[in-house]
XYZ file of C-alpha atoms in Angstrom:
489
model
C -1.312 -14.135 7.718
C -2.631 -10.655 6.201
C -5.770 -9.101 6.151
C -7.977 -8.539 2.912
C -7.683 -4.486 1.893
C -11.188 -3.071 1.327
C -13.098 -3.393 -1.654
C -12.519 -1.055 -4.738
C -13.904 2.626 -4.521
C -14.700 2.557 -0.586
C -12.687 5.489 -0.075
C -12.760 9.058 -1.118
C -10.843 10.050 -3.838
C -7.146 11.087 -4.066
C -6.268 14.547 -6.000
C -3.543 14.831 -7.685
C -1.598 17.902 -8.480
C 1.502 19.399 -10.262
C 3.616 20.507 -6.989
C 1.295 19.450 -3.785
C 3.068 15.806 -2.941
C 1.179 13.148 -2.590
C 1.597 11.091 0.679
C 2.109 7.267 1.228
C -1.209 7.086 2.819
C -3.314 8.191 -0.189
C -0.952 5.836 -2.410
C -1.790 3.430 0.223
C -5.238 4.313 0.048
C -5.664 4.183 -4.450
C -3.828 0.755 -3.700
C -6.944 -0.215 -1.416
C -9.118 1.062 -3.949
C -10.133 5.047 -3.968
C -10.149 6.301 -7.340
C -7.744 9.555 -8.416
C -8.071 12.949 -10.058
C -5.579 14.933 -11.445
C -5.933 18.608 -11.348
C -6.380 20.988 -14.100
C -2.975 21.761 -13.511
C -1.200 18.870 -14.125
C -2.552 18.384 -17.527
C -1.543 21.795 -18.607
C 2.106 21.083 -17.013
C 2.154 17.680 -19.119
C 1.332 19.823 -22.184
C 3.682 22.605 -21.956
C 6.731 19.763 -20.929
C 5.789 17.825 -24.182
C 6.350 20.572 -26.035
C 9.336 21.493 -24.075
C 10.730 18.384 -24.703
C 10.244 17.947 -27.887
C 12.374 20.772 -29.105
C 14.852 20.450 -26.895
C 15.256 16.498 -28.123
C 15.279 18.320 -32.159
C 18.413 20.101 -30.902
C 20.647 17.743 -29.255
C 20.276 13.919 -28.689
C 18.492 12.413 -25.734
C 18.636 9.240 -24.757
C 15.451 6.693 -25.433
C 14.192 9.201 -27.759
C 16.636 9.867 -30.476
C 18.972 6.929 -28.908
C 18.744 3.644 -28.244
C 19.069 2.522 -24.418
C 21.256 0.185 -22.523
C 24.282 -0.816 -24.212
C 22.932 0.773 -27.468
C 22.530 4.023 -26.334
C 25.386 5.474 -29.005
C 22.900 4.161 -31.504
C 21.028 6.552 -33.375
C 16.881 6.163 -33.664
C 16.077 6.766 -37.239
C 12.159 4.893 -36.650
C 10.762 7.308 -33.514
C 7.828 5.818 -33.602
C 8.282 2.015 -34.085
C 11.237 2.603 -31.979
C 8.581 3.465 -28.788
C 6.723 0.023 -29.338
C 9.575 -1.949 -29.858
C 11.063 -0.579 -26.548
C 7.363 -1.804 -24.431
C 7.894 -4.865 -26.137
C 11.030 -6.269 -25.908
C 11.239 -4.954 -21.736
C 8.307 -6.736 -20.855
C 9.997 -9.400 -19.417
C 8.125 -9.754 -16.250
C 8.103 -12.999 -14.863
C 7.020 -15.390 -11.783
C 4.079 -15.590 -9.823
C 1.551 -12.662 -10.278
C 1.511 -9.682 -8.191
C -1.284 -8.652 -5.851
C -3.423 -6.625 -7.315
C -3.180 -3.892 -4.674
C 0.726 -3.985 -5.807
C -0.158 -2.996 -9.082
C -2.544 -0.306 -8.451
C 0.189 1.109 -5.971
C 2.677 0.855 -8.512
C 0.327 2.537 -11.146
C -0.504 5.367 -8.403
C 2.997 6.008 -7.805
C 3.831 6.063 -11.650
C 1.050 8.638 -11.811
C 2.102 10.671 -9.098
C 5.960 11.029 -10.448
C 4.169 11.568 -13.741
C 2.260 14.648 -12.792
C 5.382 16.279 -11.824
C 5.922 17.345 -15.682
C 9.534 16.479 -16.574
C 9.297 13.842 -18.454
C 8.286 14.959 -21.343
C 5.589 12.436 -21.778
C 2.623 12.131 -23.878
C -0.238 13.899 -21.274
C -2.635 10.876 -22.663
C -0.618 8.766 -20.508
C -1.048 10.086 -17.349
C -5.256 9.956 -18.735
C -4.707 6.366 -19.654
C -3.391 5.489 -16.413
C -5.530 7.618 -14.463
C -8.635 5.370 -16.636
C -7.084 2.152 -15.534
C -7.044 2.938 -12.173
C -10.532 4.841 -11.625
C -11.729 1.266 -13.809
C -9.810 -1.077 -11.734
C -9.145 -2.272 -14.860
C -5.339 -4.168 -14.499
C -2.827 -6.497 -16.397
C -1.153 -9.595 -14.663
C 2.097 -8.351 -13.952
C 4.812 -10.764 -12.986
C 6.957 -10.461 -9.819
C 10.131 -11.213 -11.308
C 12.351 -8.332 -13.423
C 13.473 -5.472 -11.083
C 16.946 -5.063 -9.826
C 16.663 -1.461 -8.149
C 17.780 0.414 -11.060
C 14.138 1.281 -12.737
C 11.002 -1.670 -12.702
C 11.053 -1.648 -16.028
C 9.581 -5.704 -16.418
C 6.390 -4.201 -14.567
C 6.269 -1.146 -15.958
C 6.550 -2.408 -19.527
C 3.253 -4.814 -18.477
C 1.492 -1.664 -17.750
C 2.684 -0.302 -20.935
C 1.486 -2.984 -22.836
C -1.985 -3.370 -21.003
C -2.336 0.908 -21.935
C -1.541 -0.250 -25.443
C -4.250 -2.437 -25.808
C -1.687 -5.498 -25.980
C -2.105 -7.309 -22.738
C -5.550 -8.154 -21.643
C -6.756 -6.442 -18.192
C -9.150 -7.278 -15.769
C -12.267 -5.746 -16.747
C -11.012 -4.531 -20.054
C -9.697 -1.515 -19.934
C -11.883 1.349 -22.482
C -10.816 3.992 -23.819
C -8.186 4.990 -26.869
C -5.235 2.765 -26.316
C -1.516 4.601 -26.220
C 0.293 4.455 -29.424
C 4.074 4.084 -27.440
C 5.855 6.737 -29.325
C 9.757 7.227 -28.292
C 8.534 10.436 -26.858
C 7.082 8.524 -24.303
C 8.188 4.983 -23.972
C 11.766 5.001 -21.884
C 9.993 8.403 -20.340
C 6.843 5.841 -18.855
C 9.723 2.908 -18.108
C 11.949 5.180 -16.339
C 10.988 4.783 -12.659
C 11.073 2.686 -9.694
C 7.486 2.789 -8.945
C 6.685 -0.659 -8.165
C 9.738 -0.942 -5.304
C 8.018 2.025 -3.641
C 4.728 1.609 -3.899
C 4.972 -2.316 -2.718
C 7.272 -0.849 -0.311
C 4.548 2.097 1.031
C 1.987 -0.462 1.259
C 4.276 -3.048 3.615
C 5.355 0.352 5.299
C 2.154 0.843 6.101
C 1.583 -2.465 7.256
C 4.578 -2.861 9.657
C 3.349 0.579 11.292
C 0.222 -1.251 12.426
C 2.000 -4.312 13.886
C 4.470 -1.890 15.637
C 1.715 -0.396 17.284
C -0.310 -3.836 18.160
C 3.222 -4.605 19.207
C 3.256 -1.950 21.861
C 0.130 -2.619 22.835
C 1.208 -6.367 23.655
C 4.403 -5.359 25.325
C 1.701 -3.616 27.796
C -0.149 -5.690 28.249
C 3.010 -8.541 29.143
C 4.313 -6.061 31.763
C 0.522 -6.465 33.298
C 0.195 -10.443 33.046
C 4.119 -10.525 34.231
C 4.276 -8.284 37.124
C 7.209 -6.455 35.083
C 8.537 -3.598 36.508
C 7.913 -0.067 35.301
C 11.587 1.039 35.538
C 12.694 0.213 32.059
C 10.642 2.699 30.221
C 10.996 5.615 32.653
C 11.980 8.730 31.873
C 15.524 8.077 33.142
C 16.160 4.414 31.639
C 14.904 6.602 27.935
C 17.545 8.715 28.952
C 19.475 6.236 29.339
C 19.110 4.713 26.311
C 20.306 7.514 24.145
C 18.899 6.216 21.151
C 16.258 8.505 19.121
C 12.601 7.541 19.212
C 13.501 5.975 23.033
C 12.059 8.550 24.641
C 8.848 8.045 21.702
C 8.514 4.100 22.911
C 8.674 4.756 26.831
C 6.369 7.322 26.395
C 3.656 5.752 24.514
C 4.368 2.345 27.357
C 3.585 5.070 30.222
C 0.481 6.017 29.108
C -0.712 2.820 27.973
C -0.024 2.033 31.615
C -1.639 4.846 33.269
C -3.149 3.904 36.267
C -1.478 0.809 36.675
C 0.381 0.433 40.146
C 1.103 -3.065 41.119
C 4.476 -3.861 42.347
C 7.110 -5.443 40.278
C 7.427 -9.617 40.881
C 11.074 -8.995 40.591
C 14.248 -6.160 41.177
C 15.300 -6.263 37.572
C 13.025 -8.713 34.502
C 14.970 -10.426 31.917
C 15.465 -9.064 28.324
C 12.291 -9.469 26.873
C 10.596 -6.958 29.169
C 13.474 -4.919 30.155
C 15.196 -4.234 26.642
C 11.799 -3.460 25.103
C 12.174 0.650 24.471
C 15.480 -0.149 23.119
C 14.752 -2.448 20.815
C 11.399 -0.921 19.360
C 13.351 2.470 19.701
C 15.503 1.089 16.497
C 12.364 -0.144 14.457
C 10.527 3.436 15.158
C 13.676 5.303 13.883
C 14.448 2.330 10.699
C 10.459 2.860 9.743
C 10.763 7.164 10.012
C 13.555 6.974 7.662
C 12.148 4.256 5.603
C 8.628 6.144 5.085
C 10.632 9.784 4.609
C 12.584 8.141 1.627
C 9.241 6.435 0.128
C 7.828 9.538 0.175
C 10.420 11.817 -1.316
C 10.653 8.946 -4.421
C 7.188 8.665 -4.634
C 7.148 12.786 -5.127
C 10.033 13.077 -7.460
C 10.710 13.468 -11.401
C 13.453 10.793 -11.259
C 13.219 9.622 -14.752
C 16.048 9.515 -16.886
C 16.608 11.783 -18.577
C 14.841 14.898 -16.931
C 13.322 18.015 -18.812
C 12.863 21.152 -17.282
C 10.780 23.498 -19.700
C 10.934 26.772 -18.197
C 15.277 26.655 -18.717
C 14.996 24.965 -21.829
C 17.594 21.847 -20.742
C 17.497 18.336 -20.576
C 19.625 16.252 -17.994
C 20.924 12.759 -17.880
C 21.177 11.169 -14.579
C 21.462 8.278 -12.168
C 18.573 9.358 -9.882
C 16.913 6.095 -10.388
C 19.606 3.894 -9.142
C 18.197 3.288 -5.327
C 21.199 3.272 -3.306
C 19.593 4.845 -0.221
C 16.276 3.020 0.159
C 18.217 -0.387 -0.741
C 19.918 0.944 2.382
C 16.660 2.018 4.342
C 14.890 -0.923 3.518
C 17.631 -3.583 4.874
C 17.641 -1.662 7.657
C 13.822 -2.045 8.305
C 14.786 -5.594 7.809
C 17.282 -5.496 10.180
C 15.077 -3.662 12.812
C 12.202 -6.353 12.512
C 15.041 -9.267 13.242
C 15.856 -7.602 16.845
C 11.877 -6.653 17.689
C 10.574 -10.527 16.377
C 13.660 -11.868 18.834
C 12.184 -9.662 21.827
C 8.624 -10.567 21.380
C 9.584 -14.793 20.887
C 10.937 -14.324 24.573
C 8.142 -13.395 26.166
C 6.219 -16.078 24.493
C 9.163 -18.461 26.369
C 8.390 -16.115 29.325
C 4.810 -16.941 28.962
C 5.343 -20.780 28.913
C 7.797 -20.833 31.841
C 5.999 -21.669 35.420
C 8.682 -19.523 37.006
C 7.700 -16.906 35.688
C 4.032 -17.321 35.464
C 2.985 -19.550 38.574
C 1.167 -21.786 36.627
C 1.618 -24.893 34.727
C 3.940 -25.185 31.763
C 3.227 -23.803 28.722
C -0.045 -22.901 30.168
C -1.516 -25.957 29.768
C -4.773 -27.042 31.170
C -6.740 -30.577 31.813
C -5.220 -33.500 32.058
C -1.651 -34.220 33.136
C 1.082 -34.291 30.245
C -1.234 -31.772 28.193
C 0.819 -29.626 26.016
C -0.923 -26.512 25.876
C 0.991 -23.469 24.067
C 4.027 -25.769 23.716
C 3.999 -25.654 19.868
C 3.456 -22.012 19.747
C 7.188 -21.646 20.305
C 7.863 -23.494 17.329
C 5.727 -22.047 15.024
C 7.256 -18.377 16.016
C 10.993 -19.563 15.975
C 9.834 -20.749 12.154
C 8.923 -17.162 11.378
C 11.422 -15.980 13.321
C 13.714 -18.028 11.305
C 12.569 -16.381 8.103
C 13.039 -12.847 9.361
C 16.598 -13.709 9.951
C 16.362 -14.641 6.243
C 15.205 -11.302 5.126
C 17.604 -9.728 7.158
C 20.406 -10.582 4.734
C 21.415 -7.212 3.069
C 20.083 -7.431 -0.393
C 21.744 -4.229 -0.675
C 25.189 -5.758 -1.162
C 24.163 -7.710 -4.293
C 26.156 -6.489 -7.585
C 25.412 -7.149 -10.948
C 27.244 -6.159 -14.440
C 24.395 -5.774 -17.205
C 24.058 -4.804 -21.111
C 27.330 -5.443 -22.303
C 29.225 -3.551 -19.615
C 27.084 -0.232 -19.805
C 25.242 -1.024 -16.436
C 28.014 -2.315 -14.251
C 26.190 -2.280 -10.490
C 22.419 -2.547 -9.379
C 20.997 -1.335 -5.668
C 19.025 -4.416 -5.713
C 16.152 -2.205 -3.637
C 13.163 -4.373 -5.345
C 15.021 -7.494 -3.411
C 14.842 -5.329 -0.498
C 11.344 -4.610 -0.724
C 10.321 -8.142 -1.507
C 12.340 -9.288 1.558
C 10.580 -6.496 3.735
C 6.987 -8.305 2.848
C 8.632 -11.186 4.027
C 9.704 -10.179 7.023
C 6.370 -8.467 7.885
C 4.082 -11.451 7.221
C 6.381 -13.720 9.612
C 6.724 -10.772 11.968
C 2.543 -10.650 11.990
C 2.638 -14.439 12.563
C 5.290 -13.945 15.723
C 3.053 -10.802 17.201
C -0.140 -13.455 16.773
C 2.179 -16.782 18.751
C 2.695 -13.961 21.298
C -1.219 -12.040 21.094
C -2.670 -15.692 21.844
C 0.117 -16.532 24.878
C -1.282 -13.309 26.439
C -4.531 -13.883 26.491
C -4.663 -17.035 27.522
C -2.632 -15.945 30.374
C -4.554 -12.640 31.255
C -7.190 -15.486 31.782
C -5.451 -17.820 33.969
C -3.971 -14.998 35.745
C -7.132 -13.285 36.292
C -5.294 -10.313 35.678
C -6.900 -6.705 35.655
C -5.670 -4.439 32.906
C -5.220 -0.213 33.367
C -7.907 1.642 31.693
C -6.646 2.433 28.398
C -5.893 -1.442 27.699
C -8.946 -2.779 29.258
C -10.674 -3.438 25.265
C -7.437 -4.967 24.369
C -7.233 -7.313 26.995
C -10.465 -8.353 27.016
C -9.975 -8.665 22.801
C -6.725 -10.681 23.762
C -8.736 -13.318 26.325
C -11.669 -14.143 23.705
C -9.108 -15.425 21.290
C -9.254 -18.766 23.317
C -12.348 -19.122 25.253
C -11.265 -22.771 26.447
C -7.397 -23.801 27.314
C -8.092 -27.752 26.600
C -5.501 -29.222 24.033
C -7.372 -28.106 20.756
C -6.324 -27.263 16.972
C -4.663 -23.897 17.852
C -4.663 -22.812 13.943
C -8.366 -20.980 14.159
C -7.483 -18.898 17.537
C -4.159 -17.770 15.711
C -5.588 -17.018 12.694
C -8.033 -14.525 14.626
C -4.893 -12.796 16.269
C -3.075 -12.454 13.667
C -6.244 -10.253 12.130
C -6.736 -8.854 15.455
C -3.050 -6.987 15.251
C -4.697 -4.529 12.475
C -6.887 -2.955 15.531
C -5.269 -3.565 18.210
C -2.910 -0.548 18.003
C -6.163 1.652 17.552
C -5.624 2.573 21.327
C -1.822 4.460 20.499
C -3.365 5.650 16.788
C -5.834 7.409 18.942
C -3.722 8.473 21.710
């Protein structure tokens, strides 16, 4: 259950320059369509860092340009030039379904990004080429299958190959096509930009349902007569966990106004723990976005010029150790918040906590109302749990011995849009409970979530036994804006 992004060019554009970084929203927002411009300054950086790079590769060898790569990199290039094409070629081994289209235009805005930091050496038609295929919407199929967290080179190869004129695009792409030189082949390869940018556009994502998700937990303290203890300034205290006292405080004024008593001395975990739990996904996403950002910002590719000292440097910058760890960690986070919000669905469909009939059924006796709701969330709650598995503790021993480990980031990333889609459809289970129990209740909502509860109620007009697919499908779309209220503070 997503939402569709907006159509292409619907946003301003994003500018691009040599040492300004770029941030995860305007990624986010050439993924959703806005076209890009890079500054007079980064094409003068990409010109003087060609030139820098190509004498410094004339005096020493440098591997992908004078060298083969992989296991072959002790063999010496004696074809530059065919050497470049062959390497496109033979690492376009994408595979599996297709990627979204909004994953490869993030993937082709982060490449461009990294790219206009100048130390790669690269051909500056590139960076125009890729710029062209962006502002034309103009993209290859790229397959989902070929990334292990040490470089996408499968997708970035596809790119490669659609810049070269040998992979169709969608319109066909114009313009001269890029000739794939080894002064720029293993220089466009070398990056992880399609585990970031898929991972800045779920990032994104997540932030949106964390927010709706706050919005709901308000809402359930309302429709449950919870008590306002467990997200007072003391219990954040309390909890001595950072972004506690973030949560609690965004609850409290979401709850301004509101003064009813509590129904009981202390409620069970899925109200009281709340803070706590969210606490851990607010500090998991911080860390998640500050990595994306820093990757998406940085010359990582392997080697590394740097013109003004004359050197070149050979590294393992690309091997994604830390957001492997960041992102299993978001995974982790999501597990603990999808648990909390599946028990106050139970909550919801519990008389004893709700005075009214089971599973807040209506019309005739033995009606099952939201019974299946429960169901349907413990399935996605079931593949969260899934995602959760660290794909950071996968190993791999590659080309002959010369690659003997892998991060295995991508995995994380592709687990992560996992995780949020089921997360969206547990938020959407619980969105639906709500209102249909804001309704029954006859509840009357502080100021501040008045719009949202009254959003929440018209999900499900009537309460009769009815195919529940078309009021959960509105939820789940309704999560994008319901967090508007916290956005706007």
């Amino acid at each position: 259950m997503s939402t569709p992004s907006p159509a292409p060019h619907a946003l301003p554009p994003v500018r691009i320059f040599a040492s300004a970084p770029v941030s995860l929203g305007e990624i986010v927002a050439i993924a959703d369509g806005a076209t890009v411009t890079l500054a007079p300054e980064v094409a003068e950086a990409l010109v003087h860092g060609q030139e820098a790079a190509e004498r410094i590769s004339a005096a020493r060898p440098t591997y992908g340009r004078s060298t083969g790569v992989g296991a072959n990199r002790t063999t010496a290039v004696t074809e530059a030039e065919a050497h470049g094409r062959m390497l496109v070629r033979s690492h376009a081994t994408d595979a599996g379904d297709p990627l979204p289209r909004r994953v490869v235009r993030a993937t082709a805005a982060t490449r461009l990004v990294q790219l206009g930091r100048a130390r790669s050496g690269i051909d500056p038609a590139v960076a125009h080429a890729l710029q062209r295929m962006l502002n034309a919407d103009a993209l290859p199929e790229v397959g989902s299958a070929g990334s292990i967290g040490t470089g996408d080179l499968a997708a970035l190869s596809a790119i490669a190959l659609a810049l070269a004129g040998e992979r169709p695009t969608t319109p066909p792409l114009e313009g001269e096509p890029i000739a794939w030189g080894a002064d720029s082949a293993l220089p466009f390869l070398s990056s992880n930009a399609l585990t970031v940018g898929r991972s800045a556009l779920a990032a994104a994502e997540l932030r949106r349902l964390d927010r709706a998700g706050r919005v709901l937990y308000a809402v359930a303290l309302v429709a449950f007569e919870g008590s306002a203890e467990a997200f007072s300034v003391p219990a954040a205290s309390a909890i001595a966990a950072p972004g506690a006292d973030v949560v609690a405080g965004e609850i409290r004024a979401l709850l301004e106004g509101h003064a009813a008593a509590p129904a009981r001395i202390q409620d069970p975990y899925g109200l009281r723990v709340y803070p706590v739990i969210q606490a851990l996904v607010v500090t998991a996403l911080e860390r998640l976005e500050s990595q994306l950002s820093r990757l998406a910002n940085a010359a990582q590719e392997n080697p590394v010029f740097d013109a003004a000292a004359g050197t070149v440097t050979h590294h393992g910058g690309f091997y994604q150790a830390q957001l492997a760890a960041d992102l299993d960690a978001m995974n982790l986070a999501i597990a603990q918040s999808a648990a909390s919000s599946h028990a106050r669905l139970r909550l919801a469909n519990e008389p004893a906590y709700t005075g009214l009939r089971p599973f807040l059924a209506e019309g005739p006796d033995g009606a099952s109302g939201l019974m299946m709701l429960e169901y349907t969330a413990a399935g996605a709650l079931a593949e969260i749990r899934a995602s959760a598995a660290p794909a950071s503790l996968g190993t791999v021993v590659l080309s002959r011995g010369a690659e003997e480990d892998a991060s295995f980031a991508s995995q994380g990333a592709v687990q992560l849009e996992r995780a949020i889609a089921a997360h969206r459809t547990v938020l959407a289970c619980e969105a639906l409970a709500l209102g249909r129990l804001l309704r029954q209740r006859e509840v009357t909502a502080p100021p501040r979530l008045h719009d949202a509860a009254d959003r929440l109620r018209a999900l499900q007009p009537s309460h009769e036994d009815q195919d529940l697919r078309p009021p959960l499908t509105a939820a789940a779309a309704l999560l994008d804006e319901l967090g508007d209220v916290i956005a706007a503070g």
